[in-house]
Amino acid sequence: MSTTTTRTGAAAGATADYLDQRTGIGTAVKTFARKIFPDHWSFLLGEIALFSLVVLIISGVFLTMFFVPSMAETHYEGPWAAMNGVEMSEAFASTLRLSFEVRGGLLMRQIHHWAALLFMAAIVTHMMRVFFTGAFRKPREINWVVGFVLLILGLAAGFSGYSLPDDVLSGNGLRITDGVVRSIPIIGSYLSYFIFGGEFPGQDLIPRLFTVHVLLVPGLILALVGLHLLLVVLHKHTQYPGSGRTDTNVVGYPLFPTYTAKAGGFFFLVFAVIALMAATMTINPVWNYGPYDPSPVSAGAQPDWYMLFLEGALRLMPGAGTEWVIGGYTLSLNVLIPAVVVPGILFTVLAVWPFVEAAATGDKREHHVLDRPRNAPFRTAMGVAILTAFTVLVLAGSNDIIGAQFSMSINDIIEVFRVLFFVLPVLAFWITKRICLGLQRKDRELVLHGHETGRIVRFAHGEYIEVHRPLDEHERWLLVQHEARRPLEIEPAEDSRGVRRKGYGRDRLLQRLSRLFYEDRVEPVTPAELAAAHSHGEHDTIAAPERNESTRLVGTATGGSGSQEGSATGAVGGGQHLVEPETGNPETDARNR
């Protein structure tokens, strides 16, 4: 046994040496193996997207072997008796054969579909995490754009794959797509002829969608995923704020062996969950819908969740008075605005946000420590507002199901959602921003006065004072480490000679943008404020040990050197709180270690 092991090790070493001498792979492996990655559950969202993509590729290769991407007419004869003798396309017939005749075919179809839904959900939630924590800041603006393009390609992959079976449901979606394309002024009709190969539905659509779905989009996705991961390695991973974590280090685990083992195990967990869902929950039963026929439109027909917002926007748009004929051309605003303008605005805002925020901040430094969402109120409120509008559109895309389930008028539902689409995002923005500012004020109070203990002390002269427990240095660091963001200051419009300064208009615009971001803010606690808050006037003799300990931690918590803090200790504070000596917290100490 030992001889076999020795021979195996020698063969592996010889192979590795052979590859290293010809490719230099040893240097790359050593560099990647030593790469440090922080440990936080939210970082798994990106891994879920990556592992779902792997499952999609594996299951997609299987499906490709049996699917026939053809719109040629045939008559079905097979085990699904309800469809025997029905005229249909080869694409739909091969989907039925794949579902009922190929061993494991239905399971693989459902694995593929559930993995696609999970892939899109992971991308969206991953981008939400990046957005709310400010992980898109310099030097990661390009990586944000790469992730945004991956989101668009995911939508294209999902829509093209969803349409391949050529059933009634997907055919109705393609018919809507044809209408959306035709609503584009001037080029709409030509673009529709190019996509469908003639008048809808044509004879070339399924083969073209198949090429897009299995070749073009996956190739672009794989290339961009590789670029995305390369940029993550080059820039090093972001990390959540905490004591000992700065923009110059990464606190976590090495890629090999710790992180590699965790990632490998997590891949099989993701695969297992997708397989369990596919085995127990039916999705897209095309045999119940039947082959595509332009005449029937079934009730309760909704696309997959990631396209449902587009369906909802179309359903909410009024029809009367929105079609104009200009110069012999019909301008269909009832389709153009909800299906092109609204998604265009949404996606444009997401794509350019890092550059807009960088302009509003005027900060050109690199950032590797993430923001707490409460410390960026405008960004957090805007993200919640966008998600609220998206949710309203998703619910509006299911208005017929809501009406049927709750016995409500579909017209009333539409009217309510039209109002909510404009009111709820504004309300969500205002409430979220107020909550963030309130949480910042709470953090200030905690840093200045500590945790309430519920213990009241009475002095000899009759005064009552509540005893507070000071924060430990790790907790204090988390609450004061963020930077104070203020609106940009610009030079005057005219110089000393009264000549108007060049670029003043641009600077003025950036200043207004900066005020929109940072005019409402709560300043973080300064060392002088902390020292003053812990100076209790006439109660110094009682609180001196506790105050001195807290003052000693000021330099640690704020990164200060100590000279200013020392001079600030003489300032007299309010004398409203008595600081209780800090007691050891085993749970906190274990976490910090």
Coordinates of C-alpha atoms in Angstrom, one line a residue:
M1 CA 0.0 0.0 0.0
S2 CA 2.8 2.4 0.9
T3 CA 4.6 1.5 -2.4
T4 CA 1.4 2.4 -4.4
T5 CA 1.1 5.6 -2.5
T6 CA 4.7 6.5 -3.2
R7 CA 4.3 5.8 -6.9
T8 CA 1.2 7.8 -7.1
G9 CA 2.8 10.8 -5.3
A10 CA 5.9 10.5 -7.6
A11 CA 3.7 10.5 -10.7
A12 CA 1.7 13.5 -9.4
G13 CA 4.9 15.4 -8.6
A14 CA 6.4 14.6 -12.0
T15 CA 3.2 15.8 -13.8
A16 CA 3.1 19.0 -11.8
D17 CA 6.8 19.6 -12.5
Y18 CA 6.2 19.0 -16.2
L19 CA 3.3 21.5 -16.3
D20 CA 5.2 24.0 -14.3
Q21 CA 8.2 24.0 -16.5
R22 CA 6.1 24.6 -19.6
T23 CA 3.3 26.9 -18.3
G24 CA 4.6 28.5 -15.1
I25 CA 1.4 27.3 -13.3
G26 CA 3.3 26.8 -10.1
T27 CA 3.6 30.5 -9.5
A28 CA 0.0 31.1 -10.2
V29 CA -1.1 28.3 -7.9
K30 CA 1.1 29.6 -5.1
T31 CA -0.3 33.1 -5.5
F32 CA -3.9 32.0 -5.6
A33 CA -3.5 29.5 -2.7
R34 CA -2.2 32.3 -0.5
K35 CA -5.1 34.6 -1.4
I36 CA -7.1 35.7 1.7
F37 CA -10.9 35.8 1.6
P38 CA -13.0 37.2 4.4
D39 CA -15.6 35.0 6.0
H40 CA -19.2 36.4 5.9
W41 CA -22.5 34.7 4.9
S42 CA -23.4 37.5 2.4
F43 CA -20.4 36.6 0.3
L44 CA -22.0 33.3 -0.5
L45 CA -24.6 35.0 -2.7
G46 CA -22.0 35.4 -5.5
E47 CA -21.0 31.7 -5.0
I48 CA -24.6 30.6 -5.3
A49 CA -24.8 32.4 -8.7
L50 CA -21.6 30.8 -9.8
F51 CA -22.6 27.3 -8.7
S52 CA -26.1 27.7 -10.3
L53 CA -24.3 28.5 -13.5
V54 CA -22.3 25.3 -13.3
V55 CA -25.5 23.4 -12.7
L56 CA -27.1 25.2 -15.7
I57 CA -24.2 24.2 -18.0
I58 CA -24.2 20.5 -16.9
S59 CA -28.0 20.1 -17.3
G60 CA -28.0 22.2 -20.5
V61 CA -25.5 19.9 -22.2
F62 CA -27.8 17.0 -21.4
L63 CA -30.9 18.8 -22.8
T64 CA -29.1 19.8 -25.9
M65 CA -28.6 16.2 -26.9
F66 CA -32.4 15.6 -27.2
F67 CA -34.0 18.9 -28.1
V68 CA -34.7 19.6 -31.7
P69 CA -34.6 23.4 -32.5
S70 CA -36.9 23.3 -35.4
M71 CA -40.3 24.9 -36.3
A72 CA -41.1 22.3 -38.9
E73 CA -44.6 20.9 -38.4
T74 CA -45.2 17.3 -37.2
H75 CA -47.9 15.2 -35.5
Y76 CA -47.1 13.9 -32.1
E77 CA -47.4 10.3 -31.2
G78 CA -46.2 9.3 -27.8
P79 CA -47.1 8.3 -24.2
W80 CA -48.9 11.6 -23.5
A81 CA -52.2 10.5 -24.9
A82 CA -53.8 14.0 -24.7
M83 CA -51.5 15.2 -27.5
N84 CA -51.6 12.2 -29.8
G85 CA -52.3 13.4 -33.3
V86 CA -52.0 17.1 -32.5
E87 CA -50.0 19.2 -35.0
M88 CA -47.1 20.9 -33.4
S89 CA -43.5 22.0 -34.1
E90 CA -40.6 19.7 -33.8
A91 CA -39.4 21.8 -30.9
F92 CA -42.5 21.2 -28.9
A93 CA -42.6 17.5 -29.8
S94 CA -39.0 17.0 -28.8
T95 CA -39.8 18.7 -25.4
L96 CA -42.6 16.2 -24.8
R97 CA -40.3 13.3 -25.7
L98 CA -37.6 14.7 -23.4
S99 CA -40.2 14.9 -20.6
F100 CA -41.9 11.5 -20.9
E101 CA -39.6 9.2 -23.0
V102 CA -36.0 10.1 -22.1
R103 CA -35.0 8.6 -18.8
G104 CA -34.3 11.4 -16.3
G105 CA -35.3 13.9 -19.0
L106 CA -38.1 15.6 -17.0
L107 CA -35.8 15.8 -13.9
M108 CA -33.1 17.4 -16.0
R109 CA -35.5 19.9 -17.5
Q110 CA -36.7 21.0 -14.1
I111 CA -33.2 21.1 -12.7
H112 CA -32.2 23.4 -15.6
H113 CA -35.3 25.7 -15.0
W114 CA -34.9 25.9 -11.2
A115 CA -31.2 26.6 -11.6
A116 CA -32.0 29.4 -14.0
L117 CA -34.4 31.0 -11.5
L118 CA -31.9 30.6 -8.6
F119 CA -29.1 32.0 -10.8
M120 CA -31.0 35.2 -11.5
A121 CA -32.1 35.5 -7.8
A122 CA -28.5 35.1 -6.7
I123 CA -27.3 37.7 -9.1
V124 CA -29.9 40.2 -8.0
T125 CA -29.4 39.7 -4.3
H126 CA -25.6 39.7 -4.8
M127 CA -25.9 43.1 -6.6
M128 CA -28.1 44.3 -3.8
R129 CA -25.4 43.4 -1.2
V130 CA -22.8 45.2 -3.3
F131 CA -25.0 48.2 -3.8
F132 CA -26.1 48.7 -0.1
T133 CA -22.5 48.2 1.2
G134 CA -20.8 50.4 -1.3
A135 CA -18.6 47.6 -2.6
F136 CA -18.7 49.2 -6.1
R137 CA -16.5 52.1 -5.1
K138 CA -13.0 52.6 -6.5
P139 CA -11.3 50.5 -7.7
R140 CA -14.3 48.2 -8.4
E141 CA -16.4 50.4 -10.7
I142 CA -15.5 48.3 -13.7
N143 CA -16.4 45.1 -11.9
W144 CA -19.8 46.6 -11.0
V145 CA -20.4 47.2 -14.8
V146 CA -19.3 43.7 -15.5
G147 CA -21.8 42.4 -13.0
F148 CA -24.5 44.6 -14.5
V149 CA -23.8 43.2 -17.9
L150 CA -24.0 39.7 -16.4
L151 CA -27.5 40.6 -15.1
I152 CA -28.6 41.7 -18.6
L153 CA -27.1 38.5 -20.2
G154 CA -28.9 36.4 -17.5
L155 CA -32.2 38.0 -18.5
A156 CA -31.4 37.3 -22.2
A157 CA -30.4 33.7 -21.4
G158 CA -33.6 33.1 -19.3
F159 CA -35.9 34.6 -21.9
S160 CA -34.4 32.7 -24.8
G161 CA -34.4 29.4 -23.0
Y162 CA -38.0 29.9 -21.7
S163 CA -39.2 30.4 -25.3
L164 CA -37.6 27.4 -26.8
P165 CA -40.3 24.8 -26.1
D166 CA -42.7 26.7 -28.5
D167 CA -45.7 26.2 -26.2
V168 CA -48.7 28.6 -25.8
L169 CA -47.2 30.3 -22.8
S170 CA -43.8 31.1 -24.3
G171 CA -45.5 31.9 -27.6
N172 CA -47.6 34.6 -26.0
G173 CA -44.4 36.0 -24.4
L174 CA -42.8 36.1 -27.9
R175 CA -45.8 37.9 -29.2
I176 CA -45.5 40.5 -26.6
T177 CA -41.8 40.8 -27.4
D178 CA -42.7 41.4 -31.1
G179 CA -45.1 44.2 -30.0
V180 CA -42.4 45.8 -27.8
V181 CA -39.8 45.7 -30.6
R182 CA -42.3 47.1 -33.1
S183 CA -43.1 50.0 -30.7
I184 CA -39.5 51.4 -31.1
P185 CA -39.8 54.4 -33.4
I186 CA -38.4 54.1 -37.0
I187 CA -36.3 50.9 -36.6
G188 CA -39.0 48.8 -34.8
S189 CA -40.5 47.0 -37.8
Y190 CA -37.1 46.4 -39.4
L191 CA -35.8 45.0 -36.1
S192 CA -38.8 42.7 -35.8
Y193 CA -38.2 41.3 -39.3
F194 CA -34.5 40.7 -38.4
I195 CA -35.3 38.8 -35.2
F196 CA -38.2 36.7 -36.5
G197 CA -37.0 36.2 -40.0
G198 CA -40.1 37.7 -41.4
E199 CA -43.7 38.3 -40.2
F200 CA -44.2 36.9 -36.7
P201 CA -43.8 34.1 -35.8
G202 CA -41.8 33.1 -38.9
Q203 CA -39.9 29.9 -39.4
D204 CA -36.5 30.9 -38.1
L205 CA -37.2 32.1 -34.6
I206 CA -36.6 28.8 -32.6
P207 CA -33.3 28.0 -34.3
R208 CA -32.1 31.5 -33.7
L209 CA -33.1 31.5 -30.1
F210 CA -31.4 28.1 -29.7
T211 CA -28.1 29.6 -31.1
V212 CA -28.4 32.6 -28.8
H213 CA -29.3 30.4 -25.8
V214 CA -26.6 27.7 -26.1
L215 CA -23.8 29.5 -27.8
L216 CA -23.8 33.3 -27.8
V217 CA -25.1 34.2 -24.4
P218 CA -23.3 31.4 -22.4
G219 CA -20.0 32.2 -24.1
L220 CA -20.4 35.9 -23.1
I221 CA -21.4 34.9 -19.6
L222 CA -18.5 32.6 -19.1
A223 CA -16.1 35.2 -20.4
L224 CA -17.5 37.9 -18.1
V225 CA -17.6 35.6 -15.1
G226 CA -13.9 34.9 -15.7
L227 CA -13.2 38.6 -15.9
H228 CA -15.3 39.2 -12.8
L229 CA -13.3 36.7 -10.7
L230 CA -10.0 38.0 -12.1
L231 CA -10.9 41.5 -11.0
V232 CA -11.9 40.2 -7.5
V233 CA -8.5 38.6 -7.2
L234 CA -6.6 41.7 -8.5
H235 CA -8.4 44.1 -6.3
K236 CA -8.5 41.8 -3.2
H237 CA -11.8 41.0 -1.5
T238 CA -13.9 43.6 0.3
Q239 CA -14.6 43.1 4.0
Y240 CA -17.1 44.4 6.5
P241 CA -15.9 47.0 9.0
G242 CA -14.5 46.0 12.3
S243 CA -11.5 46.4 14.5
G244 CA -8.3 45.5 12.8
R245 CA -9.8 45.7 9.3
T246 CA -8.5 48.5 7.1
D247 CA -8.2 49.4 3.4
T248 CA -4.7 48.0 3.5
N249 CA -5.3 44.4 4.8
V250 CA -7.8 41.5 4.5
V251 CA -8.8 39.5 7.5
G252 CA -10.0 36.0 6.6
Y253 CA -9.0 32.6 5.5
P254 CA -6.6 31.5 2.7
L255 CA -8.0 30.1 -0.5
F256 CA -6.3 26.8 0.1
P257 CA -7.2 24.6 1.9
T258 CA -9.8 26.3 4.1
Y259 CA -11.8 28.3 1.5
T260 CA -11.5 25.7 -1.2
A261 CA -13.0 23.0 1.1
K262 CA -15.8 25.3 2.1
A263 CA -16.6 26.3 -1.5
G264 CA -16.5 22.7 -2.6
G265 CA -18.9 21.6 0.1
F266 CA -21.2 24.5 -0.6
F267 CA -21.4 23.6 -4.3
F268 CA -22.8 20.2 -3.5
L269 CA -25.3 21.8 -1.1
V270 CA -26.5 24.2 -3.8
F271 CA -26.7 21.3 -6.3
A272 CA -28.6 19.2 -3.8
V273 CA -31.2 22.0 -3.1
I274 CA -31.8 22.5 -6.8
A275 CA -32.2 18.7 -7.4
L276 CA -34.6 18.5 -4.5
M277 CA -36.7 21.3 -5.8
A278 CA -36.7 19.8 -9.3
A279 CA -37.7 16.4 -7.9
T280 CA -40.6 17.7 -5.8
M281 CA -41.9 20.9 -7.4
T282 CA -43.2 20.9 -11.0
I283 CA -42.2 23.9 -13.1
N284 CA -43.3 24.9 -16.7
P285 CA -45.5 21.8 -17.5
V286 CA -45.7 22.6 -21.2
W287 CA -47.9 19.5 -21.9
N288 CA -50.7 21.3 -20.0
Y289 CA -50.4 24.4 -22.2
G290 CA -50.2 22.8 -25.7
P291 CA -48.3 23.8 -28.8
Y292 CA -48.2 27.5 -29.7
D293 CA -51.3 28.8 -31.4
P294 CA -51.7 32.6 -31.9
S295 CA -55.5 32.4 -31.3
P296 CA -55.8 31.3 -27.5
V297 CA -54.4 33.3 -24.6
S298 CA -54.7 31.6 -21.3
A299 CA -55.5 33.3 -18.1
G300 CA -52.9 33.4 -15.3
A301 CA -50.1 33.5 -17.9
Q302 CA -47.0 35.0 -16.3
P303 CA -43.3 34.8 -17.3
D304 CA -40.6 33.8 -14.9
W305 CA -40.2 36.2 -11.9
Y306 CA -37.3 38.2 -13.3
M307 CA -39.3 39.2 -16.3
L308 CA -42.5 39.8 -14.4
F309 CA -41.8 43.4 -13.7
L310 CA -42.0 44.1 -17.5
E311 CA -45.3 42.3 -17.7
G312 CA -46.6 44.4 -14.8
A313 CA -45.5 47.7 -16.4
L314 CA -47.4 46.8 -19.6
R315 CA -50.5 46.0 -17.6
L316 CA -50.4 49.2 -15.7
M317 CA -50.0 51.5 -18.7
P318 CA -53.3 53.1 -19.8
G319 CA -54.3 52.5 -23.4
A320 CA -56.6 55.3 -24.3
G321 CA -54.9 58.3 -25.8
T322 CA -51.5 56.8 -25.9
E323 CA -51.2 55.9 -29.6
W324 CA -50.3 58.8 -31.9
V325 CA -50.0 58.8 -35.7
I326 CA -47.1 61.1 -36.7
G327 CA -46.2 61.4 -40.4
G328 CA -47.9 58.1 -41.2
Y329 CA -46.1 56.3 -38.4
T330 CA -47.9 55.0 -35.3
L331 CA -46.2 55.9 -32.0
S332 CA -47.4 53.3 -29.4
L333 CA -46.6 55.0 -26.1
N334 CA -48.7 52.4 -24.2
V335 CA -46.0 49.9 -25.1
L336 CA -42.9 52.0 -25.6
I337 CA -43.0 53.7 -22.2
P338 CA -43.6 50.6 -19.9
A339 CA -41.5 48.2 -21.9
V340 CA -38.6 50.3 -23.1
V341 CA -38.4 53.6 -21.2
V342 CA -39.1 52.4 -17.7
P343 CA -36.7 49.4 -17.8
G344 CA -34.2 51.7 -19.6
I345 CA -34.3 54.2 -16.8
L346 CA -34.0 51.5 -14.1
F347 CA -31.0 49.8 -15.7
T348 CA -29.3 53.1 -16.6
V349 CA -29.5 54.2 -13.0
L350 CA -28.0 50.9 -11.8
A351 CA -25.2 51.0 -14.4
V352 CA -24.0 54.5 -13.8
W353 CA -24.5 54.7 -10.0
P354 CA -20.8 54.2 -9.0
F355 CA -19.7 57.0 -11.2
V356 CA -22.5 59.3 -10.0
E357 CA -21.7 58.7 -6.4
A358 CA -18.0 59.1 -7.0
A359 CA -18.7 62.5 -8.5
A360 CA -21.0 63.5 -5.6
T361 CA -18.4 62.4 -3.1
G362 CA -15.3 63.8 -4.8
D363 CA -13.4 60.9 -3.3
K364 CA -10.7 59.4 -5.4
R365 CA -9.2 57.0 -2.9
E366 CA -9.5 53.2 -2.9
H367 CA -12.0 51.6 -0.6
H368 CA -11.8 48.0 0.5
V369 CA -13.8 48.2 3.8
L370 CA -17.5 48.2 3.2
D371 CA -20.1 50.7 4.4
R372 CA -22.8 50.0 6.9
P373 CA -26.0 50.8 5.0
R374 CA -27.1 53.2 7.8
N375 CA -24.0 55.3 7.2
A376 CA -25.1 56.0 3.6
P377 CA -28.7 57.1 4.0
F378 CA -29.3 58.4 0.5
R379 CA -27.9 55.4 -1.2
T380 CA -29.7 53.0 1.0
A381 CA -33.0 54.9 0.6
M382 CA -32.6 55.0 -3.2
G383 CA -32.0 51.2 -3.3
V384 CA -35.0 50.5 -1.2
A385 CA -37.1 52.8 -3.4
I386 CA -36.0 51.0 -6.6
L387 CA -36.8 47.6 -5.0
T388 CA -40.2 48.9 -4.0
A389 CA -41.0 50.0 -7.5
F390 CA -39.8 46.6 -8.8
T391 CA -42.0 44.8 -6.3
V392 CA -45.1 46.8 -7.3
L393 CA -44.5 46.0 -10.9
V394 CA -44.0 42.3 -10.1
L395 CA -47.3 42.2 -8.2
A396 CA -49.0 44.1 -11.0
G397 CA -47.9 41.4 -13.4
S398 CA -50.0 39.0 -11.4
N399 CA -53.1 41.1 -11.1
D400 CA -55.3 38.5 -12.7
I401 CA -54.2 35.9 -10.2
I402 CA -54.7 38.3 -7.3
G403 CA -58.2 39.2 -8.6
A404 CA -59.1 35.5 -9.0
Q405 CA -57.8 34.4 -5.6
F406 CA -59.3 37.3 -3.6
S407 CA -62.5 37.8 -5.7
M408 CA -61.5 41.4 -6.5
S409 CA -62.1 43.6 -9.6
I410 CA -59.1 43.5 -11.9
N411 CA -59.8 47.2 -12.8
D412 CA -59.7 48.2 -9.2
I413 CA -56.4 46.3 -8.7
I414 CA -54.9 48.1 -11.7
E415 CA -56.0 51.5 -10.4
V416 CA -54.5 50.8 -7.0
F417 CA -51.2 49.6 -8.4
R418 CA -51.0 52.7 -10.6
V419 CA -51.1 54.9 -7.6
L420 CA -48.8 52.7 -5.5
F421 CA -46.2 52.7 -8.3
F422 CA -45.7 56.5 -7.9
V423 CA -46.4 56.8 -4.1
L424 CA -44.8 53.8 -2.5
P425 CA -41.2 54.3 -3.8
V426 CA -41.3 58.0 -2.6
L427 CA -42.6 56.9 0.8
A428 CA -40.1 54.0 1.0
F429 CA -37.3 56.5 0.2
W430 CA -38.3 58.9 2.9
I431 CA -38.9 56.3 5.6
T432 CA -35.7 54.4 4.9
K433 CA -33.6 57.6 5.0
R434 CA -35.3 58.6 8.3
I435 CA -34.5 55.2 9.7
C436 CA -30.9 55.4 8.7
L437 CA -30.4 58.8 10.2
G438 CA -32.2 57.6 13.4
L439 CA -29.8 54.6 13.6
Q440 CA -26.8 56.9 13.2
R441 CA -28.1 59.0 16.1
K442 CA -28.5 55.9 18.2
D443 CA -24.9 54.9 17.4
R444 CA -23.8 58.4 18.5
E445 CA -25.6 58.0 21.8
L446 CA -24.1 54.6 22.4
V447 CA -20.6 55.8 21.8
L448 CA -21.0 58.9 24.0
H449 CA -22.9 57.4 26.9
G450 CA -22.7 53.6 26.6
H451 CA -25.4 50.9 27.1
E452 CA -28.2 51.6 29.4
T453 CA -28.1 49.2 32.4
G454 CA -31.4 50.2 34.2
R455 CA -29.4 50.9 37.3
I456 CA -30.1 54.2 39.1
V457 CA -27.7 55.8 41.6
R458 CA -28.7 58.5 44.1
F459 CA -26.1 60.9 45.5
A460 CA -26.0 62.3 49.0
H461 CA -27.5 65.7 47.8
G462 CA -30.5 63.8 46.2
E463 CA -29.5 63.7 42.5
Y464 CA -30.4 60.6 40.6
I465 CA -28.1 59.3 37.8
E466 CA -28.5 56.4 35.5
V467 CA -25.4 54.1 35.3
H468 CA -24.3 53.3 31.8
R469 CA -21.9 50.5 30.7
P470 CA -19.2 51.7 28.2
L471 CA -18.7 50.0 24.9
D472 CA -15.7 47.8 24.4
E473 CA -13.1 48.9 22.0
H474 CA -14.2 46.6 19.2
E475 CA -17.8 47.8 19.4
R476 CA -16.8 51.4 19.6
W477 CA -14.5 51.1 16.6
L478 CA -17.4 49.7 14.5
L479 CA -19.6 52.7 15.4
V480 CA -17.0 55.5 14.8
Q481 CA -14.8 54.2 12.0
H482 CA -16.8 55.5 9.1
E483 CA -15.9 58.8 7.5
A484 CA -17.8 62.0 7.8
R485 CA -19.2 62.7 4.3
R486 CA -20.1 66.3 3.6
P487 CA -21.3 68.2 0.6
L488 CA -18.6 69.4 -1.7
E489 CA -17.1 72.8 -1.2
I490 CA -16.3 74.7 -4.4
E491 CA -14.4 77.9 -5.2
P492 CA -16.2 81.2 -5.8
A493 CA -17.7 81.9 -9.2
E494 CA -15.3 84.8 -9.8
D495 CA -11.6 85.0 -9.0
S496 CA -9.9 87.9 -7.2
R497 CA -9.9 90.0 -10.3
G498 CA -13.6 89.6 -10.9
V499 CA -13.2 87.2 -13.8
R500 CA -15.7 84.3 -14.0
R501 CA -13.9 81.1 -13.3
K502 CA -13.9 78.4 -15.9
G503 CA -15.7 75.2 -14.9
Y504 CA -17.8 76.9 -12.3
G505 CA -21.1 75.7 -13.9
R506 CA -19.8 72.1 -13.7
D507 CA -18.6 72.5 -10.1
R508 CA -22.0 74.0 -9.1
L509 CA -23.8 71.1 -10.6
L510 CA -21.6 68.6 -8.7
Q511 CA -22.2 70.6 -5.5
R512 CA -25.9 70.3 -5.9
L513 CA -25.6 66.6 -6.5
S514 CA -23.4 66.3 -3.5
R515 CA -25.9 68.1 -1.3
L516 CA -28.6 65.7 -2.5
F517 CA -26.5 62.9 -1.2
Y518 CA -25.0 64.3 2.0
E519 CA -26.9 67.4 3.1
D520 CA -28.9 65.3 5.6
R521 CA -26.3 63.5 7.7
V522 CA -25.2 62.7 11.3
E523 CA -21.5 63.4 12.0
P524 CA -19.6 60.5 13.6
V525 CA -18.3 61.0 17.2
T526 CA -14.9 62.7 17.4
P527 CA -12.3 62.0 20.1
A528 CA -13.0 65.4 21.7
E529 CA -16.7 64.7 21.9
L530 CA -16.1 61.3 23.4
A531 CA -13.7 62.6 26.0
A532 CA -16.1 65.5 26.9
A533 CA -19.1 63.1 27.3
H534 CA -17.1 61.0 29.7
S535 CA -16.1 64.0 31.9
H536 CA -18.8 64.2 34.5
G537 CA -18.1 67.4 36.2
E538 CA -18.7 67.2 40.0
H539 CA -19.0 63.4 39.7
D540 CA -15.5 62.9 38.4
T541 CA -14.3 61.4 41.7
I542 CA -16.9 58.7 41.4
A543 CA -16.6 58.0 37.7
A544 CA -12.9 58.7 37.3
P545 CA -11.8 55.0 36.9
E546 CA -14.4 54.3 34.3
R547 CA -13.9 57.7 32.5
N548 CA -10.1 57.2 32.4
E549 CA -10.5 53.7 30.9
S550 CA -12.9 55.0 28.3
T551 CA -10.6 57.9 27.4
R552 CA -7.7 55.5 27.1
L553 CA -9.7 53.7 24.4
V554 CA -10.4 56.9 22.4
G555 CA -7.2 56.7 20.5
T556 CA -7.7 53.0 19.7
A557 CA -11.3 53.5 18.6
T558 CA -10.7 56.5 16.3
G559 CA -7.1 55.9 15.2
G560 CA -5.9 59.2 16.9
S561 CA -2.5 59.6 18.3
G562 CA -3.5 60.9 21.7
S563 CA -2.3 64.5 22.0
Q564 CA -5.7 66.0 21.1
E565 CA -7.5 63.5 23.1
G566 CA -5.4 64.3 26.2
S567 CA -6.2 68.0 25.9
A568 CA -9.9 67.3 25.6
T569 CA -10.2 65.4 28.8
G570 CA -10.4 68.6 30.7
A571 CA -13.6 69.6 29.0
V572 CA -16.6 69.5 31.2
G573 CA -19.5 67.4 29.9
G574 CA -23.1 67.3 30.8
G575 CA -22.8 65.3 33.9
Q576 CA -26.0 63.4 33.0
H577 CA -24.7 59.8 33.0
L578 CA -22.5 57.8 35.2
V579 CA -20.3 55.2 33.4
E580 CA -20.3 51.8 35.0
P581 CA -17.0 49.8 34.9
E582 CA -16.8 47.5 31.8
T583 CA -17.4 43.9 32.6
G584 CA -16.0 41.0 30.5
N585 CA -18.4 39.5 28.0
P586 CA -17.4 36.0 27.2
E587 CA -19.5 35.8 24.1
T588 CA -18.2 39.1 22.7
D589 CA -14.6 38.2 23.6
A590 CA -14.9 34.9 21.8
R591 CA -16.3 36.6 18.8
N592 CA -13.5 39.2 18.7
R593 CA -10.9 36.5 19.0

